[in-house]
PDB file of C-alpha atoms in Angstrom:
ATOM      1  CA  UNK A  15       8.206  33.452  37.938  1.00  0.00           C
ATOM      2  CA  UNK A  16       8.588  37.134  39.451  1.00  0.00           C
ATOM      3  CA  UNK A  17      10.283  36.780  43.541  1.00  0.00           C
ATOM      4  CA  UNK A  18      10.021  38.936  45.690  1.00  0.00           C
ATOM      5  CA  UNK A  19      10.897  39.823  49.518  1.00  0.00           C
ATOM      6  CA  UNK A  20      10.390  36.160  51.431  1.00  0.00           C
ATOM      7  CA  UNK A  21      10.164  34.653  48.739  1.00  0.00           C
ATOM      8  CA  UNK A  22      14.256  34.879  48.189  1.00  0.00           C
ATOM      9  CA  UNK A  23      13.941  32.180  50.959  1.00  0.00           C
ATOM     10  CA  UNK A  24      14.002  29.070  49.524  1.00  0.00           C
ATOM     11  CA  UNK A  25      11.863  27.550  52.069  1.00  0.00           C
ATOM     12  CA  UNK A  26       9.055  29.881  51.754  1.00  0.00           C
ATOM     13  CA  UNK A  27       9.773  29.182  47.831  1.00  0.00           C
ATOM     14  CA  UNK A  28       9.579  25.895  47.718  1.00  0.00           C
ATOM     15  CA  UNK A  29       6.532  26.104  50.047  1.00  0.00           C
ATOM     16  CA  UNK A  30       4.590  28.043  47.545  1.00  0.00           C
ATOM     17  CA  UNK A  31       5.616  27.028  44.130  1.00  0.00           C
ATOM     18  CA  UNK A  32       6.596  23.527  44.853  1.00  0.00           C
ATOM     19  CA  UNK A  33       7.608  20.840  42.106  1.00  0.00           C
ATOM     20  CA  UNK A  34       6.730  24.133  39.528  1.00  0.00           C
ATOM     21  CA  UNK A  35      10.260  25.270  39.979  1.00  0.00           C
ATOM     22  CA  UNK A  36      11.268  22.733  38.236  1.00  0.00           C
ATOM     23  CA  UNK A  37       9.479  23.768  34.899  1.00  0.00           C
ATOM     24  CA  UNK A  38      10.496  27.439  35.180  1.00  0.00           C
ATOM     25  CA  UNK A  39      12.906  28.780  32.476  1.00  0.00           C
ATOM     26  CA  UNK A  40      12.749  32.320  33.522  1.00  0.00           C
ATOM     27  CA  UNK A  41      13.257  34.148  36.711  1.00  0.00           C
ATOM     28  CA  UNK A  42      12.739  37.549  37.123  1.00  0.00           C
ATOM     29  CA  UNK A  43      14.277  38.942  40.688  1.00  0.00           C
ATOM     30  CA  UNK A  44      11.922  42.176  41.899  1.00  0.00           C
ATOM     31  CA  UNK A  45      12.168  44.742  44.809  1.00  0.00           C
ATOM     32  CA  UNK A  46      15.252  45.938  46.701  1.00  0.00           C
ATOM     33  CA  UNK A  47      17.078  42.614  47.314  1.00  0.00           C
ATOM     34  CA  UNK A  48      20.684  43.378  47.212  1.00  0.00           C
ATOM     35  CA  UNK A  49      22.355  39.530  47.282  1.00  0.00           C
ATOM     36  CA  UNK A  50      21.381  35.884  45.973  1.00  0.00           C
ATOM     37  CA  UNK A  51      21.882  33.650  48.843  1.00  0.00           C
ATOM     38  CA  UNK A  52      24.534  30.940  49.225  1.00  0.00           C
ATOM     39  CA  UNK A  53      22.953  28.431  47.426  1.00  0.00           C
ATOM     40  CA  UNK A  54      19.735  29.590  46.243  1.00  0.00           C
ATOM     41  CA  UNK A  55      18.968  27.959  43.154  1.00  0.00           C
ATOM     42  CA  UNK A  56      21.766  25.606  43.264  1.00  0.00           C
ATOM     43  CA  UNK A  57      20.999  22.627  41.204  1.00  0.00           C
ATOM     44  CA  UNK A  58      22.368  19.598  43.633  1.00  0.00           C
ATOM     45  CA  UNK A  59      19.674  20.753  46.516  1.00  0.00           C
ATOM     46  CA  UNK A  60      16.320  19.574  46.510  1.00  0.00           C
ATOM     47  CA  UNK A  61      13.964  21.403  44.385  1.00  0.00           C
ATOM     48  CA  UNK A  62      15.912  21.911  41.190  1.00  0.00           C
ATOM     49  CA  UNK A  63      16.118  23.959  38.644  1.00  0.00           C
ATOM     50  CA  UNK A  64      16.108  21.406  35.813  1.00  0.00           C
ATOM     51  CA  UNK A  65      14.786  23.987  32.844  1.00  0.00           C
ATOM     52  CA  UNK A  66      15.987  27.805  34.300  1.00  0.00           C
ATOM     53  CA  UNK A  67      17.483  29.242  30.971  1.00  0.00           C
ATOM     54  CA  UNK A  68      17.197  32.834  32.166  1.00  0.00           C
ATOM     55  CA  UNK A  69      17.187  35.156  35.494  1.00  0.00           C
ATOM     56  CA  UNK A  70      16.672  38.664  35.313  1.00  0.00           C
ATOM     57  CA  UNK A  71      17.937  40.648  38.374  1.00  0.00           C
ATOM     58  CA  UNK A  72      16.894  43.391  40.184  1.00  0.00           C
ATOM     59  CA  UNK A  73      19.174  46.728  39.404  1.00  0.00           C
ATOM     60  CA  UNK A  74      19.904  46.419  43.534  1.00  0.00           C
ATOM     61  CA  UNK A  75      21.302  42.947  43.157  1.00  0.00           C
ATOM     62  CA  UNK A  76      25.172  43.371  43.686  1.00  0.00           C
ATOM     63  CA  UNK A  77      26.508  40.497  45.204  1.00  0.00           C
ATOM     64  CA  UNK A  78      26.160  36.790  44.065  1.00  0.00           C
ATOM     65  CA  UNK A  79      27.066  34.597  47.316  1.00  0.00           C
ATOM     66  CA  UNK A  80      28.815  30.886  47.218  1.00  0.00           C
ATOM     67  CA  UNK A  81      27.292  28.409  44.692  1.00  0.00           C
ATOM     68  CA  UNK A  82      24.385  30.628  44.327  1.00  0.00           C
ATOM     69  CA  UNK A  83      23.768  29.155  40.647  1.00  0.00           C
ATOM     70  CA  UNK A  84      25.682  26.260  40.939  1.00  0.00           C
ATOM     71  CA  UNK A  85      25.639  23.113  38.356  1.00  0.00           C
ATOM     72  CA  UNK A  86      22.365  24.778  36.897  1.00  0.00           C
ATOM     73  CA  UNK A  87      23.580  23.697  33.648  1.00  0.00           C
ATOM     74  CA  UNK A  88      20.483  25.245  31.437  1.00  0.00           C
ATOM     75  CA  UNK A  89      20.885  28.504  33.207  1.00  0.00           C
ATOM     76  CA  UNK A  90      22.082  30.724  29.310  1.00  0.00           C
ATOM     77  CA  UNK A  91      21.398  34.333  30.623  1.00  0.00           C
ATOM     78  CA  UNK A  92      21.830  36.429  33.785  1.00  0.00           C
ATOM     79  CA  UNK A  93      22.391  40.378  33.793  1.00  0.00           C
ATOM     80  CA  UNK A  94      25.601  40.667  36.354  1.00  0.00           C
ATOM     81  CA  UNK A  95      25.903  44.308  34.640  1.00  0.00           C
ATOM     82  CA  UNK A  96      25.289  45.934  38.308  1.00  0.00           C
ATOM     83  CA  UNK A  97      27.068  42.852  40.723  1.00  0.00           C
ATOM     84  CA  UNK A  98      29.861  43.973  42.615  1.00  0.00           C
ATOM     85  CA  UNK A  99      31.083  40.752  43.967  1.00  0.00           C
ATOM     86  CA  UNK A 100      30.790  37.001  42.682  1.00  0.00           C
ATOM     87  CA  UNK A 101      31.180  34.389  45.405  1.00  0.00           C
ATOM     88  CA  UNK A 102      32.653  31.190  45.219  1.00  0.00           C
ATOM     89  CA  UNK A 103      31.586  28.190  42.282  1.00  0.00           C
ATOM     90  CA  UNK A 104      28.500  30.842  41.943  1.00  0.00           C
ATOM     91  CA  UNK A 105      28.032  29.773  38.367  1.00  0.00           C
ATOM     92  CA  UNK A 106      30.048  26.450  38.646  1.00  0.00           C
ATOM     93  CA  UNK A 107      29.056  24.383  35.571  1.00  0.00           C
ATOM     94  CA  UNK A 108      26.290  26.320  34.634  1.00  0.00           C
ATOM     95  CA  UNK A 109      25.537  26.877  31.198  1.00  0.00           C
ATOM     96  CA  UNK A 110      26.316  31.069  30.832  1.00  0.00           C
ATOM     97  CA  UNK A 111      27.250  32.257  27.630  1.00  0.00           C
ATOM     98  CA  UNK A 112      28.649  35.970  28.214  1.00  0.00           C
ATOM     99  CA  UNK A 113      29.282  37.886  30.911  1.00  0.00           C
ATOM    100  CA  UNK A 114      29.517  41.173  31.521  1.00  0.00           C
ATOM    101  CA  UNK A 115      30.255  43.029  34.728  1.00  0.00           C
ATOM    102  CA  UNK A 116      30.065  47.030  34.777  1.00  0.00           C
ATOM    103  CA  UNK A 117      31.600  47.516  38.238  1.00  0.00           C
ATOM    104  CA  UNK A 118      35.176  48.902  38.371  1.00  0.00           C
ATOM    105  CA  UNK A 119      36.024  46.996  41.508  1.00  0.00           C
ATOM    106  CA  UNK A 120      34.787  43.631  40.914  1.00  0.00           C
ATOM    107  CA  UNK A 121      35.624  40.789  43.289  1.00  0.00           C
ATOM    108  CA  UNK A 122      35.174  37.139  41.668  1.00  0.00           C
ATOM    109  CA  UNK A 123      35.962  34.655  43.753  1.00  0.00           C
ATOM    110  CA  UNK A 124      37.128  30.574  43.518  1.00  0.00           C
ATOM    111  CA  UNK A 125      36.036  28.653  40.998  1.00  0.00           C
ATOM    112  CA  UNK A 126      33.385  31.235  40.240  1.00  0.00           C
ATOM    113  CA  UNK A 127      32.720  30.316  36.538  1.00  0.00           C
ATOM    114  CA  UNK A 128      34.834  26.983  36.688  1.00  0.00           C
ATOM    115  CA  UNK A 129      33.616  24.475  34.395  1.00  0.00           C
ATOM    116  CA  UNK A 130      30.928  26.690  32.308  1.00  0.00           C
ATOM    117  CA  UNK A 131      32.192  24.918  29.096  1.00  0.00           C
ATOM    118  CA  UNK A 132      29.321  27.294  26.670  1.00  0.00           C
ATOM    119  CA  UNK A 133      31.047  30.618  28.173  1.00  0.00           C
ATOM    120  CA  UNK A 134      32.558  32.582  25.068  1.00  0.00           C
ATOM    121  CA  UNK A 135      33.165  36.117  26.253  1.00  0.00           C
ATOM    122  CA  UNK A 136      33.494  38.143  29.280  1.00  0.00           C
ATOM    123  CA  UNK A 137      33.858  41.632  29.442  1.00  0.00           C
ATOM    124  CA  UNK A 138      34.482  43.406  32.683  1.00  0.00           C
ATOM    125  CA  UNK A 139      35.348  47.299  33.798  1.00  0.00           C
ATOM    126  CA  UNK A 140      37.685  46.814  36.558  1.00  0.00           C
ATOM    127  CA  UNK A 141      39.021  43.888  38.761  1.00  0.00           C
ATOM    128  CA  UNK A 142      39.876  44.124  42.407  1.00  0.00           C
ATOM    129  CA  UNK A 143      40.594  40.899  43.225  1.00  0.00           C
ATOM    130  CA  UNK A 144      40.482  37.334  40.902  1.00  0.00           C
ATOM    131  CA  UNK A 145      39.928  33.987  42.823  1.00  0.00           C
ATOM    132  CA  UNK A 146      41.975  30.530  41.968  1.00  0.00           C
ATOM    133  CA  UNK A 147      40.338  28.798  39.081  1.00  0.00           C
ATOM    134  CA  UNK A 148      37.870  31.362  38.140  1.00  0.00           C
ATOM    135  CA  UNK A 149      37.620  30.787  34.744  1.00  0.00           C
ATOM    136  CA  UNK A 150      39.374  26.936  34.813  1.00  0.00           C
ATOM    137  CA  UNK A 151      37.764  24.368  32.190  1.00  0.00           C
ATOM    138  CA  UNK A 152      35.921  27.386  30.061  1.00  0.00           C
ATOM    139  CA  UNK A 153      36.639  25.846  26.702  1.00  0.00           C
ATOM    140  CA  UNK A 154      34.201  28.209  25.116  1.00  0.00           C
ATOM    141  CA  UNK A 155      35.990  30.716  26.336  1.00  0.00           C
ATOM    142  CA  UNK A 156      37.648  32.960  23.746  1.00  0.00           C
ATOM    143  CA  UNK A 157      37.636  36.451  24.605  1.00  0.00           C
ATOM    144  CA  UNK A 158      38.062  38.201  27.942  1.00  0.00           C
ATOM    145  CA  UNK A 159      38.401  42.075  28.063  1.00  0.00           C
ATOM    146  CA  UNK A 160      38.999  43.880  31.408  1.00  0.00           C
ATOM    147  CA  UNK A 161      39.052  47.684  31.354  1.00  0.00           C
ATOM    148  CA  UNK A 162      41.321  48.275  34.239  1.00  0.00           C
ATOM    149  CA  UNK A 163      44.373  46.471  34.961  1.00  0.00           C
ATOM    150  CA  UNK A 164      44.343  43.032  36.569  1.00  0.00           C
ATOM    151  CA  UNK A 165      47.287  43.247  39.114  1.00  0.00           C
ATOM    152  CA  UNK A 166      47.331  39.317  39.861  1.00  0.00           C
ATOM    153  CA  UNK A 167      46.292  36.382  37.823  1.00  0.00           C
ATOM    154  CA  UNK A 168      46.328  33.349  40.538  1.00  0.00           C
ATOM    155  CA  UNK A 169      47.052  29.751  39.624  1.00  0.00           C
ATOM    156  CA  UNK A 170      45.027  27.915  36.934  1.00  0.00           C
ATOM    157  CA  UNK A 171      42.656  31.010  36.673  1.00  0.00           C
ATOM    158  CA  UNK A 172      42.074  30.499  33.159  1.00  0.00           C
ATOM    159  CA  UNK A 173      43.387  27.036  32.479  1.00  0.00           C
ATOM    160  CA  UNK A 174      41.916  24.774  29.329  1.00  0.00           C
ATOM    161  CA  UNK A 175      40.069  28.306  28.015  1.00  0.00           C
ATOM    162  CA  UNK A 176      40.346  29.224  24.293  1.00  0.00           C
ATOM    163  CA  UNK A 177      41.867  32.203  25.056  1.00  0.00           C
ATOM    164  CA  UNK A 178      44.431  32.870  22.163  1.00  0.00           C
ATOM    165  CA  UNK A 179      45.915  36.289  23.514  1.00  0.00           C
ATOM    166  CA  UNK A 180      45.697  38.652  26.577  1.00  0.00           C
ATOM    167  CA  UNK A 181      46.994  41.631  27.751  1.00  0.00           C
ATOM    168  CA  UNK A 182      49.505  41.709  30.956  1.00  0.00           C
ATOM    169  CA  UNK A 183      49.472  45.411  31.021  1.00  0.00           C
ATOM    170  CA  UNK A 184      50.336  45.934  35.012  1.00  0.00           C
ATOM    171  CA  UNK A 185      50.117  42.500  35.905  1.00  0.00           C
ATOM    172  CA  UNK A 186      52.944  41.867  38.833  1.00  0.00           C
ATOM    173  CA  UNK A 187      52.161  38.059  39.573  1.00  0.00           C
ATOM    174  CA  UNK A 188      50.811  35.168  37.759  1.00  0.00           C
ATOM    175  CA  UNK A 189      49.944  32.108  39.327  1.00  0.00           C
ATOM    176  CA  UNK A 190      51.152  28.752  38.341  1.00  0.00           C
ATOM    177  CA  UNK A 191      49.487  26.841  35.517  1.00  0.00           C
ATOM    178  CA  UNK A 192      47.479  30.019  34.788  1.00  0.00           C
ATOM    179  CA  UNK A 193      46.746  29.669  31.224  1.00  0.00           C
ATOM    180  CA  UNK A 194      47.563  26.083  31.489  1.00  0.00           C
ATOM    181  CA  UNK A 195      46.334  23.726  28.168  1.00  0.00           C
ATOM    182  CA  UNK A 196      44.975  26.919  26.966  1.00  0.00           C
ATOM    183  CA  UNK A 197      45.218  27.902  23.607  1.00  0.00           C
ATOM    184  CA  UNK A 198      47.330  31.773  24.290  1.00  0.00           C
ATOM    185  CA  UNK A 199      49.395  32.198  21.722  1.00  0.00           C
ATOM    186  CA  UNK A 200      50.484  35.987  21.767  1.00  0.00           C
ATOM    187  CA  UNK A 201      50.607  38.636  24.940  1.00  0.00           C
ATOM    188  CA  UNK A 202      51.324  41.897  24.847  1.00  0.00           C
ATOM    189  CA  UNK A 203      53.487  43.358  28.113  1.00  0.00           C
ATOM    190  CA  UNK A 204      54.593  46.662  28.866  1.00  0.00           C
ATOM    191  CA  UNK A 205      57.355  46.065  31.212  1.00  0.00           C
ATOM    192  CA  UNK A 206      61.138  45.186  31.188  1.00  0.00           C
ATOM    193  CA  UNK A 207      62.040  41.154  30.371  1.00  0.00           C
ATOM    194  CA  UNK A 208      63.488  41.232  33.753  1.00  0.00           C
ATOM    195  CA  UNK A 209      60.406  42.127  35.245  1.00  0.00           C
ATOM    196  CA  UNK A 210      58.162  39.815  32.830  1.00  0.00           C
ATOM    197  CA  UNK A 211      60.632  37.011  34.344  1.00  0.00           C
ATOM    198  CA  UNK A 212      59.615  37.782  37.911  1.00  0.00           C
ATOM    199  CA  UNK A 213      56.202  38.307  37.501  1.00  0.00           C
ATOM    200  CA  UNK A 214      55.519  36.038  35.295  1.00  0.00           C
ATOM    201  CA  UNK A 215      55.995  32.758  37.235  1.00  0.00           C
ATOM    202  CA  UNK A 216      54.060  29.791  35.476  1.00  0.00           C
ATOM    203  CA  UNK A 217      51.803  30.179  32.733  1.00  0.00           C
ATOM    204  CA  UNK A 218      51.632  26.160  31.902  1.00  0.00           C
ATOM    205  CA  UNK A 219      53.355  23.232  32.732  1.00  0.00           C
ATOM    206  CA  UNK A 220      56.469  22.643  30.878  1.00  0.00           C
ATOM    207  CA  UNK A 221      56.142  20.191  28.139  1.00  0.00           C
TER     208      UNK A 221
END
């Protein structure tokens, strides 16, 4: 299915396409839309997307608004190369496998890829800001590479991942239970142990 203009609505959608949504497994967003809507193709609203494996975005797509995608748990693929900003549970339990995110100021927010247990890798060019929980309950999740520096890691960003190491270069603050019931085993840190000690605040609960 190809959208375009009014048809980003999900009235008008729904209106023309009907109970055929819920056989599509690809979706391929055309023309200069710049955002997906809050909600959108969320899977808890009527008219869901039980079989959407793939969405291909427009190049003028860059901002992906609160629980755009959420609990679309067939949803595999999306190209978030050009996205700019990632609103909050956008891909909540979906079923994403990689990410990748070419902007050097990306904002993702809350919960934004919470609970997307078939995640394995994201790779990213720059952070501006990271929300609480972004990454929690990733289990998949083995490999995250960020360009730029990540200045702060909030609380339980990427608790119960698979991440194994990461690199705190610049980091001033983590969050409590950050990498809580992950599986990080090494980091590698730049700074003084002093500063490591205040910076560094909670990475799990203390067993």
């Amino acid at each position: 299915v190809r959208l375009v203009g009014s048809e980003m609505c999900i009235r008008d959608r729904r209106n023309k396409y009907g109970s055929q949504l819920n056989d599509v497994k690809t979706i391929e967003i055309q023309g200069e839309i710049t955002q997906i809507g809050e909600f959108n193709f969320n899977n808890g609203r009527a008219g869901a997307y039980d079989n959407l494996e793939t969405v291909k975005l427009s190049p003028s797509v860059t901002k992906i608004a609160a629980s755009a995608f959420g609990e679309v748990a067939t949803l595999k693929n999306i190209n978030l190369n050009n996205v700019k900003e990632i609103g909050t549970a956008a891909f909540w339990k979906t079923g994403v496998e990689n990410i990748t995110l070419d902007d050097a100021g990306t904002i993702i927010a809350d919960n934004a890829f919470s609970e997307c247990t078939s995640l394995t890798s994201v790779t990213v060019k720059g952070i501006k800001s990271l929300g609480m929980n972004a990454f929690d309950g990733c289990t998949s999740l083995i490999t995250f590479n960020c360009e730029g520096n990540i200045e702060n890691i909030p609380m339980k960003c990427f608790q119960k991942t698979a991440i194994k190491a990461f690199d705190f270069k610049n980091v001033s603050s983590v969050g409590r239970n950050a990498f809580n019931k992950s599986n990080l085993k090494s980091a590698c840190y730049t700074g003084t142990k002093e500063q490591w000690d205040l910076s560094l605040i909670h990475i799990s609960e203390p067993t």
